[in-house]
XYZ file of C-alpha atoms in Angstrom:
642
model
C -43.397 26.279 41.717
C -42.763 27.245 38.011
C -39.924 29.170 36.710
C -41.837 32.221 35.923
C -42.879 32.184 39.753
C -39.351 32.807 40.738
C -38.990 36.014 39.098
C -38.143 39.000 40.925
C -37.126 42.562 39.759
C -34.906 44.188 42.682
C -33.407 47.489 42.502
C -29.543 48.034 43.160
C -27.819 49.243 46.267
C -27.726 53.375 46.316
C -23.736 52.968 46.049
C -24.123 50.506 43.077
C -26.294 52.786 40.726
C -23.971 55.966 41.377
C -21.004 53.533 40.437
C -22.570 52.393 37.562
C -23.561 56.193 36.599
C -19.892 57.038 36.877
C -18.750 53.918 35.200
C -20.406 54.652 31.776
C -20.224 58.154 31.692
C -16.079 58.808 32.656
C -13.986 55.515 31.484
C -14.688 56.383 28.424
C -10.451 56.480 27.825
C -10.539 53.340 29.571
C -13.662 50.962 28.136
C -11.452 47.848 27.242
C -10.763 47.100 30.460
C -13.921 45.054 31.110
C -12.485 42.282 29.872
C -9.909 42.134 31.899
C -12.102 42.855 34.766
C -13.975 39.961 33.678
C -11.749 37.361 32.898
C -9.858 37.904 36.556
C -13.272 37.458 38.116
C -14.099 34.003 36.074
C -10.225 33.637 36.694
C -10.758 33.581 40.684
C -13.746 31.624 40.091
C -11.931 28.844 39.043
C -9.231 29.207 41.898
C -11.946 29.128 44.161
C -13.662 25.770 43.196
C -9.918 24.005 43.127
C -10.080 25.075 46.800
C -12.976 23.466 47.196
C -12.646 20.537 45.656
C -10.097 19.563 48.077
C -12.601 18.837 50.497
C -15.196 17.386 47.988
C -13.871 16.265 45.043
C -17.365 15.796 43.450
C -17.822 19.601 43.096
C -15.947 18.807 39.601
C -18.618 16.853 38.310
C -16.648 14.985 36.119
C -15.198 18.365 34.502
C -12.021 19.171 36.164
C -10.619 20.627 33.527
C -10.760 24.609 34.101
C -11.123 26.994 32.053
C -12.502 30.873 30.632
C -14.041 30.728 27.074
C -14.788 33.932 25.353
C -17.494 34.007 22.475
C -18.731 36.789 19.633
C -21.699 37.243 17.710
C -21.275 40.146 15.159
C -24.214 40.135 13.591
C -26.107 40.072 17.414
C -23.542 42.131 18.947
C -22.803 40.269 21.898
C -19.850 38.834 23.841
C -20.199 36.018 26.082
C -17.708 35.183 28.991
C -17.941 31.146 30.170
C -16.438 29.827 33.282
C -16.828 26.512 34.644
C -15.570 27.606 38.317
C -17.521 27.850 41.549
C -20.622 29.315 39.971
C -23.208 31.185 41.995
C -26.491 30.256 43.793
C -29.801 32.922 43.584
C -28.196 34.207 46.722
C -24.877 34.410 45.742
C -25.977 36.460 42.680
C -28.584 38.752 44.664
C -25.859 39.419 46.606
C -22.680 40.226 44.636
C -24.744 41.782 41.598
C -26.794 43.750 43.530
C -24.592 45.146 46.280
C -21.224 46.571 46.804
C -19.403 44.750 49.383
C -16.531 46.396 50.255
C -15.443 48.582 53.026
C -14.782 52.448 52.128
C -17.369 52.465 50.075
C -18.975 55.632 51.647
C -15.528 57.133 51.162
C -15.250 56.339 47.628
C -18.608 57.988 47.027
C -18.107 61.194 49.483
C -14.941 62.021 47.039
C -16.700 61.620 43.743
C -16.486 65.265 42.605
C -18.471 65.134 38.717
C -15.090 65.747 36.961
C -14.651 62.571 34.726
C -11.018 62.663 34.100
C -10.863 62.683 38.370
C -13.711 60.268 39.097
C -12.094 57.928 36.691
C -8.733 57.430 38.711
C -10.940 57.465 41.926
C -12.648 54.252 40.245
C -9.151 52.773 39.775
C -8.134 53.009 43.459
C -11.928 51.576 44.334
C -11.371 48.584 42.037
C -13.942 48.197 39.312
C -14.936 44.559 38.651
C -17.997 42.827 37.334
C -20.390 46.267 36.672
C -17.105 47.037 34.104
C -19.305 45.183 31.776
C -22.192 48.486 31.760
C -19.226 50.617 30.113
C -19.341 48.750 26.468
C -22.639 46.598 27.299
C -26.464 48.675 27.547
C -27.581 45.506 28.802
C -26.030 42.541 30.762
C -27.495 38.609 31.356
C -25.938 36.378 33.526
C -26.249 32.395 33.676
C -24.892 30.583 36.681
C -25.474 27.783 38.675
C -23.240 27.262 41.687
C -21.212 23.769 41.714
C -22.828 20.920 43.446
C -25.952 22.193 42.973
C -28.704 20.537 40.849
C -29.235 21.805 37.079
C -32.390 23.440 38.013
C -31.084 25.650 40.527
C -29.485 27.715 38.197
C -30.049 31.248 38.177
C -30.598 33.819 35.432
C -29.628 37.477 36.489
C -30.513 40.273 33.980
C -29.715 44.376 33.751
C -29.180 47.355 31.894
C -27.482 48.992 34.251
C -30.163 51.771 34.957
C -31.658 51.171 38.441
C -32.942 47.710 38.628
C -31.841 43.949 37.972
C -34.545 40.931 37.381
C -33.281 37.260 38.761
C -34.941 33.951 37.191
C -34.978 30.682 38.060
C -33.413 28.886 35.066
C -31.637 25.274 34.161
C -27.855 25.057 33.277
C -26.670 21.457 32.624
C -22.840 23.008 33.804
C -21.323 24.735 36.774
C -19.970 27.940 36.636
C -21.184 31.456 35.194
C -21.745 32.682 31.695
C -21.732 36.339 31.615
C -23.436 37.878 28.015
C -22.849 41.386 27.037
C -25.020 42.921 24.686
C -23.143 45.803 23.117
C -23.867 49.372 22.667
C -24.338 50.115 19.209
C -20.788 52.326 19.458
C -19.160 49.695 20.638
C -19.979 46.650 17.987
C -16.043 46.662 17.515
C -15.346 44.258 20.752
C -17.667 41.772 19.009
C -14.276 40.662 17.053
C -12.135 37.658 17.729
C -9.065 39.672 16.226
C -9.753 42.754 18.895
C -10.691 39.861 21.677
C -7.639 38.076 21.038
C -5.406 41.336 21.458
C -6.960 42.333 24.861
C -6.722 39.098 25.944
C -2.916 39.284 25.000
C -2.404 42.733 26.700
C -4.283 41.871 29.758
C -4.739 38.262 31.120
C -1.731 36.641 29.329
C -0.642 35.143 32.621
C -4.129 34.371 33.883
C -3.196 30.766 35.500
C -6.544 28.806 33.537
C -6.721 28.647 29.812
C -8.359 31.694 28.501
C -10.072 30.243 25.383
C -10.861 32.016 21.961
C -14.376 31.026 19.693
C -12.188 30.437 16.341
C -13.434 33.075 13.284
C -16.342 31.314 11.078
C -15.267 32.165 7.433
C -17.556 34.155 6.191
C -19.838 32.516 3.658
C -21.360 33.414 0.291
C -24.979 33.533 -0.919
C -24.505 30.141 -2.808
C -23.021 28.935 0.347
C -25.801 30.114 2.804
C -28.212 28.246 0.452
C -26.665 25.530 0.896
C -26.119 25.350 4.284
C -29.952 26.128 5.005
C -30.875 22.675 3.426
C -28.489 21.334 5.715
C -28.759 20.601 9.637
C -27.716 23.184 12.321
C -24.134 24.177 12.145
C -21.744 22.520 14.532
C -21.120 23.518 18.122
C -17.840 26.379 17.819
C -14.337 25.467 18.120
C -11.940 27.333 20.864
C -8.186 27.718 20.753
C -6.309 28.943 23.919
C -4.936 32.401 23.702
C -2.970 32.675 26.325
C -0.263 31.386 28.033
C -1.647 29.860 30.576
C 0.889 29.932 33.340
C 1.062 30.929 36.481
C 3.252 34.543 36.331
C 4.999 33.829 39.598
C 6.188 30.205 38.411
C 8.055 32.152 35.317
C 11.926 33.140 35.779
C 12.409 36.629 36.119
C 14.867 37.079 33.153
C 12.089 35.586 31.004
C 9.572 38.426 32.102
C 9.344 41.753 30.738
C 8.201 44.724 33.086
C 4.573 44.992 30.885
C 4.158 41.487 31.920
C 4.498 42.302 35.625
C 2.313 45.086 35.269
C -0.341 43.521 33.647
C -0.199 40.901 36.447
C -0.516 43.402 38.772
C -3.582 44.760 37.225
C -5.323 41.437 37.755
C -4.741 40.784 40.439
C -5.111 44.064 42.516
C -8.385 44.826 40.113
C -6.174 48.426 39.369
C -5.536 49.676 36.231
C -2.636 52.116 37.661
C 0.425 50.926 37.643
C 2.283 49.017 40.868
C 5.290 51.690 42.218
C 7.771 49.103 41.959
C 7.737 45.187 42.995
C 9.937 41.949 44.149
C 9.911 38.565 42.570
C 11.624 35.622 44.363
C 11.985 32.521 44.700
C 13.333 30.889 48.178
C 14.958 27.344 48.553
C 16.566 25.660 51.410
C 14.346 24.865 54.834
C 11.402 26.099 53.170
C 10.733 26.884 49.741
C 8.145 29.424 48.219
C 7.855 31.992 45.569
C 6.558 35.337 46.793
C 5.438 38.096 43.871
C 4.677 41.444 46.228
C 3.756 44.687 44.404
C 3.877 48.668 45.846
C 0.503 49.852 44.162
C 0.523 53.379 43.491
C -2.075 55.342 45.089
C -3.853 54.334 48.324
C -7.376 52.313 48.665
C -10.481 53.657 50.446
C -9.846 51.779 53.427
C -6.306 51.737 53.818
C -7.192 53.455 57.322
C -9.823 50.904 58.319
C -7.387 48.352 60.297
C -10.566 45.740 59.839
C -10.649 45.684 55.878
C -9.794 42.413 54.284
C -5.925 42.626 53.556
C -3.388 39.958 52.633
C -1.773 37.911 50.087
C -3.092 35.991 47.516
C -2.092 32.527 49.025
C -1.279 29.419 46.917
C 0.204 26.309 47.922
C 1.663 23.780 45.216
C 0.239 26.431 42.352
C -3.255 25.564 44.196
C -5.188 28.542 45.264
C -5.888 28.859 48.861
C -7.531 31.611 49.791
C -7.469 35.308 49.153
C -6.687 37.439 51.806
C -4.287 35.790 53.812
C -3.293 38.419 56.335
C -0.585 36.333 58.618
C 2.268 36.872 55.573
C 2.676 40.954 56.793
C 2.497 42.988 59.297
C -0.588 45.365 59.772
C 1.658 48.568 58.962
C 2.215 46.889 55.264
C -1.352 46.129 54.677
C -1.183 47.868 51.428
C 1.073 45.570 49.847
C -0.536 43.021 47.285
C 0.837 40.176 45.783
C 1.075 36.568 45.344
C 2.673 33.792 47.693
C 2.745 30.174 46.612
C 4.603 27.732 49.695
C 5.897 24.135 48.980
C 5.945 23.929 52.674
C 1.700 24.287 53.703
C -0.698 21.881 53.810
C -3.286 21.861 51.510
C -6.201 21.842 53.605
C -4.672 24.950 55.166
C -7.423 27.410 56.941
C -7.022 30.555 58.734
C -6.532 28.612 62.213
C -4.076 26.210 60.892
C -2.140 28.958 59.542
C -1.858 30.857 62.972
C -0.606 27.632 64.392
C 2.424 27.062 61.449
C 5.547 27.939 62.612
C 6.750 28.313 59.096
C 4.410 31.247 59.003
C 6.423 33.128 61.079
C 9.309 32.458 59.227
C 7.347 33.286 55.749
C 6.221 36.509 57.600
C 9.749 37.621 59.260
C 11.077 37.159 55.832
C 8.726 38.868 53.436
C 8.597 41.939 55.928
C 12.115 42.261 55.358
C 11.578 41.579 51.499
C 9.062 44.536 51.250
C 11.312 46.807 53.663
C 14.186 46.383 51.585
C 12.450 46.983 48.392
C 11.198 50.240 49.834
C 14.711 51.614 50.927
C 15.801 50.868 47.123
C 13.361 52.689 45.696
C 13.947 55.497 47.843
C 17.314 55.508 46.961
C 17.392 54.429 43.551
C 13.688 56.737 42.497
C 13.342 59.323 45.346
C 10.495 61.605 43.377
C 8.718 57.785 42.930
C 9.495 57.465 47.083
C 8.085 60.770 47.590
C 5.017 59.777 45.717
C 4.785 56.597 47.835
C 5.816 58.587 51.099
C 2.470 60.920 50.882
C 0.309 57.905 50.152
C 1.228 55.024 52.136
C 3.439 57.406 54.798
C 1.025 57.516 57.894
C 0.495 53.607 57.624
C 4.195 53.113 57.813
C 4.384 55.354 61.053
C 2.229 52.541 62.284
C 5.707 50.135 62.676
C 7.677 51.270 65.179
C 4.790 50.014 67.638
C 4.404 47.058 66.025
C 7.862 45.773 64.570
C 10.515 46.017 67.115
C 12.520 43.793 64.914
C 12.488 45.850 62.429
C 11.977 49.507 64.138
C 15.379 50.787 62.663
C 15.070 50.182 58.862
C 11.250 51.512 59.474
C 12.826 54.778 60.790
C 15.639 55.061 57.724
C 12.679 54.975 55.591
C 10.181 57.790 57.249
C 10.442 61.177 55.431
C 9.602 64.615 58.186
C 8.971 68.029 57.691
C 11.415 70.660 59.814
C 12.430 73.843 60.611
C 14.885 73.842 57.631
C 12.442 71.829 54.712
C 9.435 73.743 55.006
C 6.305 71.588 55.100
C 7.198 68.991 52.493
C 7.960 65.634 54.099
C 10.978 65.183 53.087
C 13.892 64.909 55.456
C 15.319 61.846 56.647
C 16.497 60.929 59.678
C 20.141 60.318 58.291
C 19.623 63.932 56.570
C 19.295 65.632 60.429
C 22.097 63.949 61.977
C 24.538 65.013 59.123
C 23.612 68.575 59.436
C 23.370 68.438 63.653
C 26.015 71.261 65.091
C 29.049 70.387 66.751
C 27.816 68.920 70.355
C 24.917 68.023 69.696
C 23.937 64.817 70.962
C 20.157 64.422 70.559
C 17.896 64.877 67.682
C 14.727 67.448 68.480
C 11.658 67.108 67.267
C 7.745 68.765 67.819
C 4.349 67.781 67.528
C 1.487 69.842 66.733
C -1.532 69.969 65.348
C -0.506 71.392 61.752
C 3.480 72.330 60.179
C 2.514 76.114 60.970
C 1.388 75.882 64.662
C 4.677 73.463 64.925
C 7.400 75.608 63.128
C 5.270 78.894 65.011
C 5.456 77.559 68.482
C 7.413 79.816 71.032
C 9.669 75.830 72.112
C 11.458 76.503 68.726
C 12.952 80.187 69.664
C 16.190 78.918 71.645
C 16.789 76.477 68.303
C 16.189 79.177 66.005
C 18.917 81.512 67.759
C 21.456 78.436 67.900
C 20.558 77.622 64.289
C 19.592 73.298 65.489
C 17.238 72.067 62.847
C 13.879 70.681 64.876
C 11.756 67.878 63.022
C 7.549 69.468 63.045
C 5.424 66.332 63.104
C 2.142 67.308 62.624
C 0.419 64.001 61.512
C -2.230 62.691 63.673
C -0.158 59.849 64.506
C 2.754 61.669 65.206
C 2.946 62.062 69.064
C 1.754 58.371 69.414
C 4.384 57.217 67.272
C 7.196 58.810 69.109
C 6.094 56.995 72.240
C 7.293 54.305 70.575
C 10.515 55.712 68.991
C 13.945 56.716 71.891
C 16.485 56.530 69.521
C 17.904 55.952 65.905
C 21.412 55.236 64.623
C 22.624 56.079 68.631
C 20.918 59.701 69.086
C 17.673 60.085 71.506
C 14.862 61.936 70.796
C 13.873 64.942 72.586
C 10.218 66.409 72.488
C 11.165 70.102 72.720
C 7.794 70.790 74.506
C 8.295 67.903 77.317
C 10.227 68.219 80.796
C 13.810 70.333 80.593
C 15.250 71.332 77.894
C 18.968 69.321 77.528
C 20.980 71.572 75.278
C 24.009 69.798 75.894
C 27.097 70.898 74.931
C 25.611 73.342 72.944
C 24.106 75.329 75.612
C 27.692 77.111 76.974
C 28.511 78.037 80.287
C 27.389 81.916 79.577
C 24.092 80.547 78.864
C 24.206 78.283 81.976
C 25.055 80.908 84.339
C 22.499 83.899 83.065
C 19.794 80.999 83.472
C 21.045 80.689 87.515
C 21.362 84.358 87.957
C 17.869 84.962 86.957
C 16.123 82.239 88.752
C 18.002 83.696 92.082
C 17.156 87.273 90.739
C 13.076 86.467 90.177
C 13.377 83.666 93.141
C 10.163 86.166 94.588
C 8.346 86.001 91.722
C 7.932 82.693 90.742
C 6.781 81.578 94.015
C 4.270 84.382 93.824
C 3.385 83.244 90.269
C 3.232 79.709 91.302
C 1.090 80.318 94.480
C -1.736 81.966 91.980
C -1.531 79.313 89.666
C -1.044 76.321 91.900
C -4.537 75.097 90.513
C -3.577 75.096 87.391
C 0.589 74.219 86.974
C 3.023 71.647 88.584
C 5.782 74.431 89.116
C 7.105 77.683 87.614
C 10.639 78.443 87.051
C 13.286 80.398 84.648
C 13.487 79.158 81.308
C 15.926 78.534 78.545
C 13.717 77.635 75.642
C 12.639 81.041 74.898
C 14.223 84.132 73.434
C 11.403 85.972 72.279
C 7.565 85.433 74.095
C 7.021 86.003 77.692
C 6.271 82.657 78.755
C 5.353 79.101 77.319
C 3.851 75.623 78.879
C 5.869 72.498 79.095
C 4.465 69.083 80.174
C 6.333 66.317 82.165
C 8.421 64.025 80.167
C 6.037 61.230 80.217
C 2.629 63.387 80.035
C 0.385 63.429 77.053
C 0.923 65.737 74.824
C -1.718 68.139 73.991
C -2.027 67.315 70.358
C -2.753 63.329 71.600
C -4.760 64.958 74.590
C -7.129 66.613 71.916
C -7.290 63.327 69.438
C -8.329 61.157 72.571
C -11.004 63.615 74.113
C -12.573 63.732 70.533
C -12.617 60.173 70.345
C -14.798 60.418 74.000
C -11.946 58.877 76.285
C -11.828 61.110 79.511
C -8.689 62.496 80.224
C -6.786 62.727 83.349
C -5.574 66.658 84.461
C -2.225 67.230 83.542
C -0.737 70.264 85.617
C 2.292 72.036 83.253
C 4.936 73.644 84.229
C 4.696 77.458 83.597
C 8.240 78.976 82.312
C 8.963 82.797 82.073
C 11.363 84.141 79.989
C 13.592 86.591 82.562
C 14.565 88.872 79.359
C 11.116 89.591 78.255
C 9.900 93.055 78.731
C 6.782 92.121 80.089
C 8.265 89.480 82.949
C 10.813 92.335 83.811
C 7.438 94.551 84.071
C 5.376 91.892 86.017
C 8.816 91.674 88.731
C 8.120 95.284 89.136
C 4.840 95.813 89.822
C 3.634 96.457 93.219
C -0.472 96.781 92.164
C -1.316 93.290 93.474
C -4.525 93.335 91.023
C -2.670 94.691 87.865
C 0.380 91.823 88.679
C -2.581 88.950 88.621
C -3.754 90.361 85.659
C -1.053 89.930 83.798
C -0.137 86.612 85.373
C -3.022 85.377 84.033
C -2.905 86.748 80.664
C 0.560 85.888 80.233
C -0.494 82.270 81.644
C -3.366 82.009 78.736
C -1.391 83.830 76.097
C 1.135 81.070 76.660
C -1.571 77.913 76.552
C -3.089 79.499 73.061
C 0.457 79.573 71.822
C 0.912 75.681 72.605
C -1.933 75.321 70.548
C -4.494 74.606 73.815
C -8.157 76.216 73.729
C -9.036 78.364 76.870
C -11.843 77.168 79.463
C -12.670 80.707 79.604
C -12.275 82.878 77.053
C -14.545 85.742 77.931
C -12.319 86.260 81.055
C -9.131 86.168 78.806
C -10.086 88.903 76.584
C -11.635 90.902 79.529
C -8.298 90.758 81.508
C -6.545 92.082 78.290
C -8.828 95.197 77.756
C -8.001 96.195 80.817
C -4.289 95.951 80.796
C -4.639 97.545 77.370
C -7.078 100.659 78.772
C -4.935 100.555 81.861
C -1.264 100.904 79.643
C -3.075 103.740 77.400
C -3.566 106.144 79.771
């Protein structure tokens, strides 16, 4: 089969052409970047082959020198970017230039809004990559032939970036991938060696291969270029490396400036916003490994997708290992990035090998702590750069308690709540409560709900607000299933102020006490009427303490779902087993005093009932039957008019 029999035009992946639409037409502010983009990609390339070659040492084909050359043609307007890593096969190529494939894609699309200055920070938090190259380039070729593979199964992949790509069987006599862009006419300026050079400096310094420069051709004269017509074809170009070369991670920290760890960053998180804050050390004694772990700034896509490929970059012995090596953290810190490199691995390491290393607990115990540490110093040391962090990252933190009893204390020092006293920002600690808590009290309250205003509304919080006791309002969907995982912090339990009886403590005083006993004797008749019409529908009814202002309010057993987890699960389709509340009247109230009085056995039902609803719509539950509600209430209404 020819060459020309192999060609086949293929049109992109929906997602790729709006990315490529939004590319080109908002990082216009941020167009040198494709170099970067495109180095780190010929950069992981290379770490990628090394891998490989472990097992088959051939795949080096008598090259194993690695390296990324960079190449200018003014006069053509191109820039070339050659690799001799891993390389591609027509598959490979189809594949990766063709297709996004990366989870939250659908995501990053849904939140594209048409504002450039916005879509362009959206592209920063999706990572950017190889299609960087349609923001200078109008048209893109790419030459690559995977290693190990013969010199006619190379591949030639070509674009402009406007719908469709062509791929062509070619020959290439080397491994690897040669990337040529072929400029805009606005942007002839990258097709310099002295603007090349400077990105290079500013971007992939610390790129761990040798990031080599075409040197400048002096430009000749017309008595030159006469003579050099009558001579044979110029010499192959010469290359200088123009960077250093070396592995960041392996450089001493008081040799490194912050720009330097920034940079770093950039490459290897494919962001260009800069990391919160980061840790750089370097262990010795029973094992020995370097860890580089960054705190990026804004959130990906799929930070919520538990699935997503997470993990350090892994490195043993300065060899690259593999790329998302997810047994170094815990699943609540899967947004950290970074680099680990371990003396104390084999080689050969895989995935399975790596679950069975005991040293990877150790690693993993360690750098938790490492990251957790790092955290609580920027929250002290930066709290607006915390508070930042806090409403990215926050809800993926509240993941820990349930998963790191180890650690379930310093987890808890570094959550941020809303409450009764902060409004709805997020930002009260948990060492903030207990130095304001009043004298007595012993337990630290707390409320879940579906938003701040249905918490910080709800009829539980009356008793607090009359004894002035701060109550945390978690209203995050994780909230109530986080708590079942959380008793107490620094010695205080926690009390859901909507669950089982309320335990003032000390600060509920004996006048309080003894009105509470004088009224459940006093409406003793009552409540078992009460309870005997609603004995479908509650556990018990009984006095209450909690309220000082509604009529009545429902409270669920100490160990009962909640109704804001109640409503999360039956959305997900889980069926739900009946919880009966208890049903607590406030003896105070006007309209309980009224309902004690009332000797119409229809009218008293009536407003047992409303009072009954009117108290599950204030604990934020929807009624079975609303109709019935509202039709009870007219005539209560008509009934108290006349």
């Amino acid at each position: 089969m020819t060459v020309e029999a192999q060609k086949e035009t293929r049109g992109f992946q929906t997602e790729v052409k709006q990315l490529l639409h939004l590319m080109i037409h908002s990082l216009y502010s941020n167009k040198e970047i494709f170099l970067r983009e495109l180095i780190s990609n010929a950069s992981d390339a290379s770490d990628k082959l090394r891998f490989a070659a472990l097992a088959d040492n051939s795949l080096y084909e008598n090259d194993g020198e690695l390296r990324i050359r960079i190449m200018f043609d003014k006069e053509a307007g191109t820039v070339t970017i050659d690799d001799n890593g891993i390389g591609m096969s027509r598959d490979d190529v189809v594949e990766h230039l063709g297709t996004i494939a990366k989870s939250g894609t659908a995501e990053f699309l849904k939140n594209m809004s048409g504002d450039q200055k916005k879509d362009s920070q959206l592209i920063g938090q999706f990572g950017v990559g190889f299609y960087s190259a349609f923001i200078v380039a109008d048209r893109v070729e790419v030459i690559s032939r995977r290693a190990g593979l013969a010199a006619d199964q190379a591949v030639h992949w070509e674009s402009a970036g406007e719908g469709e790509f062509t791929v062509t069987n070619t020959t290439k006599e080397s491994r690897g991938t040669q990337i040529i862009l072929h400029l805009k006419q606005e942007e002839k300026e990258f097709a310099d060696g002295w603007k090349l050079r400077s990105l290079v400096k500013k971007y992939s310094d610390h790129i761990a291969f040798a990031v080599e420069m075409q040197k400048d051709t002096p430009a000749l004269d017309e008595e030159e270029k006469e003579e050099g017509a009558e001579k044979a074809a110029p010499a192959a170009p010469e290359f200088e490396k123009v960077n250093d070369a070396t592995a960041l991670w392996t450089i001493p920290r008081n040799e490194l400036k912050d720009e330097d760890y920034i940079e770093f960053y950039k490459h290897i998180g494919h962001d260009f916003q800069d990391p919160v804050t980061w840790s750089h050390n370097k262990v010795e004694g029973k094992l020995e490994y370097t860890s580089l772990l960054y705190v990026p700034g804004r959130a990906p896509y799929d930070l919520y997708n538990r699935e997503a490929p997470r993990g350090l970059k892994l490195y043993v012995q300065r060899v690259f290992i593999m790329d998302d090596a997810e047994q170094f953290l815990p699943l609540y810190l899967r947004f950290i990035k970074g680099v680990l490199d371990s003396n104390d691995l084999s080689l050969n390491v895989s995935r399975e090998i790596l679950q069975a290393d005991r040293n990877v607990e150790s690693m993993k115990s360690a750098l938790t702590k490492r990251v957790l540490d790092m955290l609580a110093k920027l929250a002290s040391s930066e709290p607006e750069k915390y508070a930042a962090f806090w409403k990215e990252f926050g809800q993926v933190i509240k993941e820990g308690p349930a998963e790191d009893y180890a650690n379930r204390e310093k987890i808890l020092k570094l959550m941020r709540f809303a409450s009764t006293t902060s409004g709805n920002q997020q930002s009260v600690t948990l060492d903030d409560y207990i130095g304001r808590m009043k004298e007595g009290q012993e337990k630290i309250y707390y409320i879940t709900a579906e938003s701040h205003a249905a918490g910080s509304g709800s009829p539980h919080l009356e008793i607090f607000r009359k004894k002035g006791l701060e109550v945390l309002v978690l209203s995050d969907r994780i909230d109530e299933w986080m708590m079942s995982y959380v008793h107490e912090y620094a010695g205080k339990s926690f009390q859901d102020v909507t669950k089982g009886a309320l335990d003032l403590g000390a600060i509920e005083d004996e006048a309080d006490k003894k009105h509470k006993e004088e009224a459940s004797k006093t409406y003793e008749s009552l409540l078992a009427q009460v309870k005997e019409l609603l004995k479908e529908k509650v556990e018990d009814v009984r006095v209450t303490n909690r309220l000082t202002d509604s009529p009545a309010c429902l409270v669920v057993g100490e160990r009962d779902m909640g109704a804001q987890m109640r409503r999360i699960m039956a959305a997900a389709g889980q069926a739900m087993p009946e919880v009966k509340p208890v049903f607590e009247l406030n003896p105070d109230h006007p309209l309980v005093k009224r309902l004690n009085e009332e000797q119409n056995v229809e009218r008293a039902n009536d407003l047992t009932w409303v009072l009954f609803d009117q108290a599950a719509l204030a604990g934020g539950e929807s009624l079975k039957e609303p109709a019935t509600f509202v039709s009870r209430l007219n005539k209560l209404l008509l009934e108290l008019s006349r």
